Amino acid sequence: MTVARLTVKNVSAVRLPEHLPAAITRPRQLVEAVLAQSLLEMGTEGRTAIAWDWTLTGTRPSPVTLSLPPGRPPSREEILAESDAPPEGSTASVGVPSDFCDELGEARRVLAWLAGATDEIPVDDENRGRFIAARDDYARTDADIRQIRDNARFGLTACDLPEHMDPAAAMNPWQWEAGWMNAAWLRGVRDLLGWVLGERAVSPLCGRTVGLPTVYDLTFEDALAGEVVLQGRPDGLPVDPAVFPPPQYGEALQAAIRWLHGETTTPPTDQHGCGAYAACPAASSAPGSG
């Protein structure tokens, strides 16, 4: 079957419907504020505006594939499929990524955010955190950050790395038991978030002193964490406990940074203090898990 497609036409200002579609679970006030800023930046014509209108009402063509209006708000599955679909009618020059010239990248960000696939607010404002009462460009409030920091601390009360580790064991962090790996992960989460909250004077890896860190300050930690993660791996750094923390520590820093940015919606630790290397007790006790 051939799917009918439309060309992009000028659109008027997008208005929120009286009731948000079921696929959108974000607060109406937040959607309204982000919509206004998005249209202020990108205008009321083009694919970004169409992305809002298509998702909220279904009365416009889809923003990426330009399929005919469905006449109803799309489902979450349809929104996510549209955000990942190949573009139709791209105006980008040959050899230039299709997201460059025709707002496709911005439209995809709007779709992913409205569908809850990312918490990264789809505007280019340098203080996006204000939309959710967060600092700077963070996608998490201080209360959110503090809760996850506390979860990491709680997990470490149950299992932490030994104060004095056998040198042979310290040189083989990828061979550790899951509890030790999880402890190294939780230490990374605790230390990074404590620094972001202003509770640590210096950053965990770079040792930078910046007051309350901005999102930009996280880039330095992220870069060095990439090297820490590769300890003991092919083409990576040799393990050196005297210089670097365990690789799982670096992994946790990167996961926490992605969460702070809003790139991932899942926190780096759960309420039980479980990270990437520990199974959540709630999951093991769920019906049908045995």
PDB file of C-alpha atoms in Angstrom:
ATOM      1  CA  MET A   1       0.000   0.000   0.000  1.00  0.00           C
ATOM      2  CA  THR A   2       1.301   3.441  -0.886  1.00  0.00           C
ATOM      3  CA  VAL A   3       1.207   5.943   1.973  1.00  0.00           C
ATOM      4  CA  ALA A   4      -0.093   9.337   0.946  1.00  0.00           C
ATOM      5  CA  ARG A   5       2.153  12.259   1.840  1.00  0.00           C
ATOM      6  CA  LEU A   6       1.772  16.019   1.981  1.00  0.00           C
ATOM      7  CA  THR A   7       4.116  18.899   1.458  1.00  0.00           C
ATOM      8  CA  VAL A   8       4.869  21.210   4.372  1.00  0.00           C
ATOM      9  CA  LYS A   9       2.732  24.344   4.422  1.00  0.00           C
ATOM     10  CA  ASN A  10       2.742  27.352   6.712  1.00  0.00           C
ATOM     11  CA  VAL A  11       0.973  26.774   9.983  1.00  0.00           C
ATOM     12  CA  SER A  12      -0.498  29.192  12.448  1.00  0.00           C
ATOM     13  CA  ALA A  13       0.322  29.281  16.144  1.00  0.00           C
ATOM     14  CA  VAL A  14      -0.131  25.906  17.791  1.00  0.00           C
ATOM     15  CA  ARG A  15      -2.681  25.745  20.595  1.00  0.00           C
ATOM     16  CA  LEU A  16      -3.000  23.121  23.262  1.00  0.00           C
ATOM     17  CA  PRO A  17      -6.203  21.084  23.215  1.00  0.00           C
ATOM     18  CA  GLU A  18      -8.430  21.250  26.270  1.00  0.00           C
ATOM     19  CA  HIS A  19      -7.231  17.803  27.310  1.00  0.00           C
ATOM     20  CA  LEU A  20      -3.752  16.529  26.489  1.00  0.00           C
ATOM     21  CA  PRO A  21      -3.631  13.257  24.542  1.00  0.00           C
ATOM     22  CA  ALA A  22      -3.127  10.050  26.549  1.00  0.00           C
ATOM     23  CA  ALA A  23       0.329   9.572  24.986  1.00  0.00           C
ATOM     24  CA  ILE A  24       1.554  12.735  26.723  1.00  0.00           C
ATOM     25  CA  THR A  25       1.985  12.342  30.470  1.00  0.00           C
ATOM     26  CA  ARG A  26       3.854  15.573  31.173  1.00  0.00           C
ATOM     27  CA  PRO A  27       2.051  18.313  33.129  1.00  0.00           C
ATOM     28  CA  ARG A  28      -0.027  20.623  30.973  1.00  0.00           C
ATOM     29  CA  GLN A  29       1.663  23.733  32.384  1.00  0.00           C
ATOM     30  CA  LEU A  30       5.094  22.372  31.452  1.00  0.00           C
ATOM     31  CA  VAL A  31       3.997  21.436  27.930  1.00  0.00           C
ATOM     32  CA  GLU A  32       2.476  24.875  27.458  1.00  0.00           C
ATOM     33  CA  ALA A  33       5.654  26.664  28.583  1.00  0.00           C
ATOM     34  CA  VAL A  34       7.987  24.531  26.455  1.00  0.00           C
ATOM     35  CA  LEU A  35       5.678  24.855  23.443  1.00  0.00           C
ATOM     36  CA  ALA A  36       5.746  28.657  23.712  1.00  0.00           C
ATOM     37  CA  GLN A  37       9.554  28.756  23.925  1.00  0.00           C
ATOM     38  CA  SER A  38       9.937  26.259  21.079  1.00  0.00           C
ATOM     39  CA  LEU A  39       7.747  28.303  18.744  1.00  0.00           C
ATOM     40  CA  LEU A  40       9.519  31.488  19.820  1.00  0.00           C
ATOM     41  CA  GLU A  41      12.847  29.955  18.789  1.00  0.00           C
ATOM     42  CA  MET A  42      11.787  28.041  15.682  1.00  0.00           C
ATOM     43  CA  GLY A  43       8.745  29.988  14.505  1.00  0.00           C
ATOM     44  CA  THR A  44       5.226  28.852  13.733  1.00  0.00           C
ATOM     45  CA  GLU A  45       6.120  27.516  10.304  1.00  0.00           C
ATOM     46  CA  GLY A  46       8.007  24.370   9.425  1.00  0.00           C
ATOM     47  CA  ARG A  47       8.497  20.941  10.870  1.00  0.00           C
ATOM     48  CA  THR A  48       9.019  21.867  14.508  1.00  0.00           C
ATOM     49  CA  ALA A  49       5.603  23.535  14.697  1.00  0.00           C
ATOM     50  CA  ILE A  50       4.098  20.637  12.774  1.00  0.00           C
ATOM     51  CA  ALA A  51       5.635  18.195  15.268  1.00  0.00           C
ATOM     52  CA  TRP A  52       3.758  19.919  18.078  1.00  0.00           C
ATOM     53  CA  ASP A  53       0.483  20.133  16.163  1.00  0.00           C
ATOM     54  CA  TRP A  54       0.620  16.543  14.895  1.00  0.00           C
ATOM     55  CA  THR A  55       1.362  15.140  18.341  1.00  0.00           C
ATOM     56  CA  LEU A  56      -1.178  17.267  20.195  1.00  0.00           C
ATOM     57  CA  THR A  57      -4.087  17.109  17.755  1.00  0.00           C
ATOM     58  CA  GLY A  58      -3.328  14.844  14.795  1.00  0.00           C
ATOM     59  CA  THR A  59      -4.709  17.502  12.456  1.00  0.00           C
ATOM     60  CA  ARG A  60      -1.435  18.185  10.656  1.00  0.00           C
ATOM     61  CA  PRO A  61       0.786  15.902   8.563  1.00  0.00           C
ATOM     62  CA  SER A  62       3.416  13.999  10.491  1.00  0.00           C
ATOM     63  CA  PRO A  63       6.615  16.082  10.785  1.00  0.00           C
ATOM     64  CA  VAL A  64       9.221  13.582   9.573  1.00  0.00           C
ATOM     65  CA  THR A  65       7.521  11.317   7.022  1.00  0.00           C
ATOM     66  CA  LEU A  66       4.839  13.868   6.046  1.00  0.00           C
ATOM     67  CA  SER A  67       2.089  11.243   6.178  1.00  0.00           C
ATOM     68  CA  LEU A  68      -1.509  12.418   5.999  1.00  0.00           C
ATOM     69  CA  PRO A  69      -3.057  13.742   9.227  1.00  0.00           C
ATOM     70  CA  PRO A  70      -4.601  10.853  11.201  1.00  0.00           C
ATOM     71  CA  GLY A  71      -7.414  13.062  12.467  1.00  0.00           C
ATOM     72  CA  ARG A  72      -6.645  12.049  16.045  1.00  0.00           C
ATOM     73  CA  PRO A  73      -3.626  12.395  18.336  1.00  0.00           C
ATOM     74  CA  PRO A  74      -1.091   9.633  17.603  1.00  0.00           C
ATOM     75  CA  SER A  75      -0.285   6.935  20.146  1.00  0.00           C
ATOM     76  CA  ARG A  76       3.025   6.862  21.988  1.00  0.00           C
ATOM     77  CA  GLU A  77       4.197   4.045  19.712  1.00  0.00           C
ATOM     78  CA  GLU A  78       3.337   6.090  16.642  1.00  0.00           C
ATOM     79  CA  ILE A  79       5.138   9.149  18.011  1.00  0.00           C
ATOM     80  CA  LEU A  80       8.301   7.183  18.731  1.00  0.00           C
ATOM     81  CA  ALA A  81       8.164   5.504  15.308  1.00  0.00           C
ATOM     82  CA  GLU A  82       7.856   8.910  13.665  1.00  0.00           C
ATOM     83  CA  SER A  83      10.806  10.276  15.642  1.00  0.00           C
ATOM     84  CA  ASP A  84      13.010   7.463  14.308  1.00  0.00           C
ATOM     85  CA  ALA A  85      11.664   7.339  10.743  1.00  0.00           C
ATOM     86  CA  PRO A  86      13.730   8.322   7.690  1.00  0.00           C
ATOM     87  CA  PRO A  87      12.885  11.833   6.475  1.00  0.00           C
ATOM     88  CA  GLU A  88      10.677  12.701   3.538  1.00  0.00           C
ATOM     89  CA  GLY A  89      11.348  15.820   1.500  1.00  0.00           C
ATOM     90  CA  SER A  90      14.619  16.794   3.175  1.00  0.00           C
ATOM     91  CA  THR A  91      16.036  20.122   1.979  1.00  0.00           C
ATOM     92  CA  ALA A  92      19.567  19.383   3.125  1.00  0.00           C
ATOM     93  CA  SER A  93      22.359  19.483   0.572  1.00  0.00           C
ATOM     94  CA  VAL A  94      24.013  16.282  -0.651  1.00  0.00           C
ATOM     95  CA  GLY A  95      26.429  14.995   1.969  1.00  0.00           C
ATOM     96  CA  VAL A  96      24.868  17.082   4.762  1.00  0.00           C
ATOM     97  CA  PRO A  97      23.007  15.217   7.533  1.00  0.00           C
ATOM     98  CA  SER A  98      19.266  15.458   6.963  1.00  0.00           C
ATOM     99  CA  ASP A  99      18.739  16.997  10.412  1.00  0.00           C
ATOM    100  CA  PHE A 100      20.869  20.031   9.514  1.00  0.00           C
ATOM    101  CA  CYS A 101      18.864  22.382   7.314  1.00  0.00           C
ATOM    102  CA  ASP A 102      15.217  21.501   7.678  1.00  0.00           C
ATOM    103  CA  GLU A 103      14.437  21.341  11.390  1.00  0.00           C
ATOM    104  CA  LEU A 104      14.176  17.570  11.380  1.00  0.00           C
ATOM    105  CA  GLY A 105      16.491  17.263  14.356  1.00  0.00           C
ATOM    106  CA  GLU A 106      14.422  19.762  16.329  1.00  0.00           C
ATOM    107  CA  ALA A 107      11.194  18.021  15.349  1.00  0.00           C
ATOM    108  CA  ARG A 108      12.576  14.671  16.484  1.00  0.00           C
ATOM    109  CA  ARG A 109      13.533  16.186  19.848  1.00  0.00           C
ATOM    110  CA  VAL A 110       9.999  17.485  20.326  1.00  0.00           C
ATOM    111  CA  LEU A 111       8.507  14.082  19.510  1.00  0.00           C
ATOM    112  CA  ALA A 112      10.863  12.171  21.819  1.00  0.00           C
ATOM    113  CA  TRP A 113      10.252  14.565  24.712  1.00  0.00           C
ATOM    114  CA  LEU A 114       6.473  14.589  24.385  1.00  0.00           C
ATOM    115  CA  ALA A 115       6.443  10.784  24.259  1.00  0.00           C
ATOM    116  CA  GLY A 116       8.642  10.529  27.357  1.00  0.00           C
ATOM    117  CA  ALA A 117      11.576   8.843  25.604  1.00  0.00           C
ATOM    118  CA  THR A 118      13.874  11.600  26.869  1.00  0.00           C
ATOM    119  CA  ASP A 119      13.673  14.278  29.552  1.00  0.00           C
ATOM    120  CA  GLU A 120      15.906  16.663  27.616  1.00  0.00           C
ATOM    121  CA  ILE A 121      13.650  19.671  27.058  1.00  0.00           C
ATOM    122  CA  PRO A 122      13.503  20.403  23.301  1.00  0.00           C
ATOM    123  CA  VAL A 123      14.486  24.081  23.270  1.00  0.00           C
ATOM    124  CA  ASP A 124      17.834  25.800  22.787  1.00  0.00           C
ATOM    125  CA  ASP A 125      17.509  28.129  25.746  1.00  0.00           C
ATOM    126  CA  GLU A 126      20.661  28.161  27.901  1.00  0.00           C
ATOM    127  CA  ASN A 127      18.623  27.909  31.088  1.00  0.00           C
ATOM    128  CA  ARG A 128      16.240  25.074  30.287  1.00  0.00           C
ATOM    129  CA  GLY A 129      16.227  23.966  33.894  1.00  0.00           C
ATOM    130  CA  ARG A 130      13.868  26.811  34.774  1.00  0.00           C
ATOM    131  CA  PHE A 131      11.000  24.971  33.083  1.00  0.00           C
ATOM    132  CA  ILE A 132      11.087  22.330  35.826  1.00  0.00           C
ATOM    133  CA  ALA A 133      12.462  24.517  38.657  1.00  0.00           C
ATOM    134  CA  ALA A 134      15.980  23.136  38.166  1.00  0.00           C
ATOM    135  CA  ARG A 135      19.304  24.963  37.984  1.00  0.00           C
ATOM    136  CA  ASP A 136      21.139  25.911  34.809  1.00  0.00           C
ATOM    137  CA  ASP A 137      20.506  23.395  32.006  1.00  0.00           C
ATOM    138  CA  TYR A 138      19.818  20.439  34.298  1.00  0.00           C
ATOM    139  CA  ALA A 139      16.859  18.170  33.616  1.00  0.00           C
ATOM    140  CA  ARG A 140      16.671  17.302  37.340  1.00  0.00           C
ATOM    141  CA  THR A 141      15.824  19.436  40.342  1.00  0.00           C
ATOM    142  CA  ASP A 142      18.089  19.527  43.369  1.00  0.00           C
ATOM    143  CA  ALA A 143      15.461  17.470  45.211  1.00  0.00           C
ATOM    144  CA  ASP A 144      15.622  14.788  42.495  1.00  0.00           C
ATOM    145  CA  ILE A 145      19.418  14.770  42.610  1.00  0.00           C
ATOM    146  CA  ARG A 146      19.489  14.582  46.395  1.00  0.00           C
ATOM    147  CA  GLN A 147      17.111  11.607  46.400  1.00  0.00           C
ATOM    148  CA  ILE A 148      19.274   9.586  44.006  1.00  0.00           C
ATOM    149  CA  ARG A 149      22.391  10.567  45.981  1.00  0.00           C
ATOM    150  CA  ASP A 150      20.661   9.266  49.115  1.00  0.00           C
ATOM    151  CA  ASN A 151      19.755   6.037  47.313  1.00  0.00           C
ATOM    152  CA  ALA A 152      23.429   5.501  46.492  1.00  0.00           C
ATOM    153  CA  ARG A 153      24.426   6.138  50.097  1.00  0.00           C
ATOM    154  CA  PHE A 154      21.805   3.665  51.268  1.00  0.00           C
ATOM    155  CA  GLY A 155      23.132   0.981  48.933  1.00  0.00           C
ATOM    156  CA  LEU A 156      26.651   1.495  50.233  1.00  0.00           C
ATOM    157  CA  THR A 157      25.517   0.826  53.804  1.00  0.00           C
ATOM    158  CA  ALA A 158      24.594  -2.688  52.685  1.00  0.00           C
ATOM    159  CA  CYS A 159      27.748  -3.393  50.682  1.00  0.00           C
ATOM    160  CA  ASP A 160      30.800  -1.215  50.135  1.00  0.00           C
ATOM    161  CA  LEU A 161      34.320  -1.853  48.884  1.00  0.00           C
ATOM    162  CA  PRO A 162      36.694  -3.116  51.582  1.00  0.00           C
ATOM    163  CA  GLU A 163      38.848  -0.455  53.196  1.00  0.00           C
ATOM    164  CA  HIS A 164      41.977  -2.494  52.481  1.00  0.00           C
ATOM    165  CA  MET A 165      41.794  -4.517  49.274  1.00  0.00           C
ATOM    166  CA  ASP A 166      44.244  -7.212  48.266  1.00  0.00           C
ATOM    167  CA  PRO A 167      46.509  -5.690  45.571  1.00  0.00           C
ATOM    168  CA  ALA A 168      45.903  -8.610  43.224  1.00  0.00           C
ATOM    169  CA  ALA A 169      42.141  -8.136  43.508  1.00  0.00           C
ATOM    170  CA  ALA A 170      42.436  -4.381  43.024  1.00  0.00           C
ATOM    171  CA  MET A 171      44.245  -4.978  39.722  1.00  0.00           C
ATOM    172  CA  ASN A 172      41.353  -7.074  38.355  1.00  0.00           C
ATOM    173  CA  PRO A 173      38.182  -4.979  38.774  1.00  0.00           C
ATOM    174  CA  TRP A 174      36.379  -6.785  35.955  1.00  0.00           C
ATOM    175  CA  GLN A 175      36.678 -10.020  37.930  1.00  0.00           C
ATOM    176  CA  TRP A 176      35.077  -8.687  41.102  1.00  0.00           C
ATOM    177  CA  GLU A 177      31.901 -10.092  42.551  1.00  0.00           C
ATOM    178  CA  ALA A 178      28.716  -8.200  41.696  1.00  0.00           C
ATOM    179  CA  GLY A 179      28.524  -6.593  45.148  1.00  0.00           C
ATOM    180  CA  TRP A 180      31.926  -4.923  44.786  1.00  0.00           C
ATOM    181  CA  MET A 181      31.143  -3.766  41.249  1.00  0.00           C
ATOM    182  CA  ASN A 182      27.866  -2.297  42.457  1.00  0.00           C
ATOM    183  CA  ALA A 183      29.667  -0.571  45.339  1.00  0.00           C
ATOM    184  CA  ALA A 184      32.143   1.042  42.925  1.00  0.00           C
ATOM    185  CA  TRP A 185      29.194   2.170  40.792  1.00  0.00           C
ATOM    186  CA  LEU A 186      27.343   3.616  43.802  1.00  0.00           C
ATOM    187  CA  ARG A 187      30.455   5.482  44.914  1.00  0.00           C
ATOM    188  CA  GLY A 188      30.602   7.155  41.518  1.00  0.00           C
ATOM    189  CA  VAL A 189      26.950   8.193  41.703  1.00  0.00           C
ATOM    190  CA  ARG A 190      27.330   9.448  45.270  1.00  0.00           C
ATOM    191  CA  ASP A 191      30.454  11.468  44.547  1.00  0.00           C
ATOM    192  CA  LEU A 192      29.279  13.081  41.314  1.00  0.00           C
ATOM    193  CA  LEU A 193      25.841  14.039  42.620  1.00  0.00           C
ATOM    194  CA  GLY A 194      27.336  15.275  45.888  1.00  0.00           C
ATOM    195  CA  TRP A 195      29.606  17.552  43.853  1.00  0.00           C
ATOM    196  CA  VAL A 196      26.704  18.791  41.722  1.00  0.00           C
ATOM    197  CA  LEU A 197      24.797  19.614  44.913  1.00  0.00           C
ATOM    198  CA  GLY A 198      27.745  21.602  46.229  1.00  0.00           C
ATOM    199  CA  GLU A 199      28.481  19.144  49.049  1.00  0.00           C
ATOM    200  CA  ARG A 200      31.921  18.243  47.691  1.00  0.00           C
ATOM    201  CA  ALA A 201      34.480  20.981  47.135  1.00  0.00           C
ATOM    202  CA  VAL A 202      36.185  19.325  44.159  1.00  0.00           C
ATOM    203  CA  SER A 203      34.979  17.218  41.255  1.00  0.00           C
ATOM    204  CA  PRO A 204      35.400  13.423  41.609  1.00  0.00           C
ATOM    205  CA  LEU A 205      37.907  12.847  38.802  1.00  0.00           C
ATOM    206  CA  CYS A 206      39.352  16.134  37.588  1.00  0.00           C
ATOM    207  CA  GLY A 207      39.619  17.727  41.019  1.00  0.00           C
ATOM    208  CA  ARG A 208      38.102  20.973  39.740  1.00  0.00           C
ATOM    209  CA  THR A 209      36.719  23.576  42.154  1.00  0.00           C
ATOM    210  CA  VAL A 210      33.929  25.586  40.545  1.00  0.00           C
ATOM    211  CA  GLY A 211      31.333  26.326  43.203  1.00  0.00           C
ATOM    212  CA  LEU A 212      27.974  24.949  42.102  1.00  0.00           C
ATOM    213  CA  PRO A 213      28.783  23.034  38.887  1.00  0.00           C
ATOM    214  CA  THR A 214      26.958  23.847  35.668  1.00  0.00           C
ATOM    215  CA  VAL A 215      26.073  21.293  33.014  1.00  0.00           C
ATOM    216  CA  TYR A 216      29.112  22.495  31.070  1.00  0.00           C
ATOM    217  CA  ASP A 217      31.342  21.611  34.024  1.00  0.00           C
ATOM    218  CA  LEU A 218      30.178  18.010  33.714  1.00  0.00           C
ATOM    219  CA  THR A 219      31.856  17.681  30.318  1.00  0.00           C
ATOM    220  CA  PHE A 220      35.303  17.549  31.926  1.00  0.00           C
ATOM    221  CA  GLU A 221      34.263  14.720  34.250  1.00  0.00           C
ATOM    222  CA  ASP A 222      32.584  12.895  31.388  1.00  0.00           C
ATOM    223  CA  ALA A 223      35.721  12.986  29.245  1.00  0.00           C
ATOM    224  CA  LEU A 224      37.997  11.634  31.967  1.00  0.00           C
ATOM    225  CA  ALA A 225      35.404   9.056  33.000  1.00  0.00           C
ATOM    226  CA  GLY A 226      35.655   7.652  29.473  1.00  0.00           C
ATOM    227  CA  GLU A 227      39.310   6.849  30.111  1.00  0.00           C
ATOM    228  CA  VAL A 228      38.594   5.386  33.549  1.00  0.00           C
ATOM    229  CA  VAL A 229      35.981   3.043  32.073  1.00  0.00           C
ATOM    230  CA  LEU A 230      38.501   1.541  29.642  1.00  0.00           C
ATOM    231  CA  GLN A 231      40.928   0.391  32.342  1.00  0.00           C
ATOM    232  CA  GLY A 232      41.866  -3.213  31.752  1.00  0.00           C
ATOM    233  CA  ARG A 233      40.093  -3.336  28.399  1.00  0.00           C
ATOM    234  CA  PRO A 234      41.731  -3.902  24.999  1.00  0.00           C
ATOM    235  CA  ASP A 235      43.214  -0.615  23.753  1.00  0.00           C
ATOM    236  CA  GLY A 236      42.409   0.957  27.105  1.00  0.00           C
ATOM    237  CA  LEU A 237      44.500   2.143  30.010  1.00  0.00           C
ATOM    238  CA  PRO A 238      46.164  -0.399  32.291  1.00  0.00           C
ATOM    239  CA  VAL A 239      44.475  -0.735  35.664  1.00  0.00           C
ATOM    240  CA  ASP A 240      46.150   1.606  38.147  1.00  0.00           C
ATOM    241  CA  PRO A 241      44.308   1.806  41.504  1.00  0.00           C
ATOM    242  CA  ALA A 242      46.805   4.386  42.751  1.00  0.00           C
ATOM    243  CA  VAL A 243      45.787   6.823  40.010  1.00  0.00           C
ATOM    244  CA  PHE A 244      42.219   6.007  39.008  1.00  0.00           C
ATOM    245  CA  PRO A 245      39.123   4.639  40.753  1.00  0.00           C
ATOM    246  CA  PRO A 246      37.638   1.376  39.408  1.00  0.00           C
ATOM    247  CA  PRO A 247      36.158   1.398  35.893  1.00  0.00           C
ATOM    248  CA  GLN A 248      32.645   0.858  37.300  1.00  0.00           C
ATOM    249  CA  TYR A 249      33.066   4.200  39.077  1.00  0.00           C
ATOM    250  CA  GLY A 250      33.642   5.878  35.721  1.00  0.00           C
ATOM    251  CA  GLU A 251      30.652   4.095  34.202  1.00  0.00           C
ATOM    252  CA  ALA A 252      28.462   5.433  37.002  1.00  0.00           C
ATOM    253  CA  LEU A 253      29.682   8.990  36.441  1.00  0.00           C
ATOM    254  CA  GLN A 254      28.749   8.776  32.791  1.00  0.00           C
ATOM    255  CA  ALA A 255      25.336   7.269  33.586  1.00  0.00           C
ATOM    256  CA  ALA A 256      24.656   9.965  36.180  1.00  0.00           C
ATOM    257  CA  ILE A 257      25.660  12.705  33.737  1.00  0.00           C
ATOM    258  CA  ARG A 258      23.307  11.319  31.053  1.00  0.00           C
ATOM    259  CA  TRP A 259      20.524  11.307  33.641  1.00  0.00           C
ATOM    260  CA  LEU A 260      21.303  14.871  34.758  1.00  0.00           C
ATOM    261  CA  HIS A 261      21.168  15.988  31.121  1.00  0.00           C
ATOM    262  CA  GLY A 262      17.833  14.248  30.625  1.00  0.00           C
ATOM    263  CA  GLU A 263      19.232  12.035  27.867  1.00  0.00           C
ATOM    264  CA  THR A 264      18.140   8.999  29.872  1.00  0.00           C
ATOM    265  CA  THR A 265      14.972   8.817  31.947  1.00  0.00           C
ATOM    266  CA  THR A 266      16.190   6.065  34.302  1.00  0.00           C
ATOM    267  CA  PRO A 267      18.172   7.209  37.370  1.00  0.00           C
ATOM    268  CA  PRO A 268      21.614   5.622  37.935  1.00  0.00           C
ATOM    269  CA  THR A 269      20.370   3.989  41.159  1.00  0.00           C
ATOM    270  CA  ASP A 270      16.956   2.847  42.311  1.00  0.00           C
ATOM    271  CA  GLN A 271      15.342   3.283  45.708  1.00  0.00           C
ATOM    272  CA  HIS A 272      17.020   0.122  46.984  1.00  0.00           C
ATOM    273  CA  GLY A 273      20.506   1.402  46.175  1.00  0.00           C
ATOM    274  CA  CYS A 274      20.910  -0.908  43.211  1.00  0.00           C
ATOM    275  CA  GLY A 275      22.997   0.193  40.245  1.00  0.00           C
ATOM    276  CA  ALA A 276      23.973  -1.487  37.003  1.00  0.00           C
ATOM    277  CA  TYR A 277      25.629  -4.431  38.742  1.00  0.00           C
ATOM    278  CA  ALA A 278      22.966  -5.376  41.295  1.00  0.00           C
ATOM    279  CA  ALA A 279      19.541  -6.886  40.731  1.00  0.00           C
ATOM    280  CA  CYS A 280      16.717  -4.963  42.360  1.00  0.00           C
ATOM    281  CA  PRO A 281      15.129  -6.922  45.245  1.00  0.00           C
ATOM    282  CA  ALA A 282      11.681  -5.771  44.136  1.00  0.00           C
ATOM    283  CA  ALA A 283      12.228  -7.339  40.720  1.00  0.00           C
ATOM    284  CA  SER A 284      13.199 -10.701  42.170  1.00  0.00           C
ATOM    285  CA  SER A 285      10.114 -10.762  44.385  1.00  0.00           C
ATOM    286  CA  ALA A 286       7.675  -9.765  41.638  1.00  0.00           C
ATOM    287  CA  PRO A 287       5.015 -12.335  40.614  1.00  0.00           C
ATOM    288  CA  GLY A 288       6.322 -14.788  38.064  1.00  0.00           C
ATOM    289  CA  SER A 289       9.986 -13.952  38.718  1.00  0.00           C
ATOM    290  CA  GLY A 290      10.742 -17.220  40.422  1.00  0.00           C
TER     291      GLY A 290
END
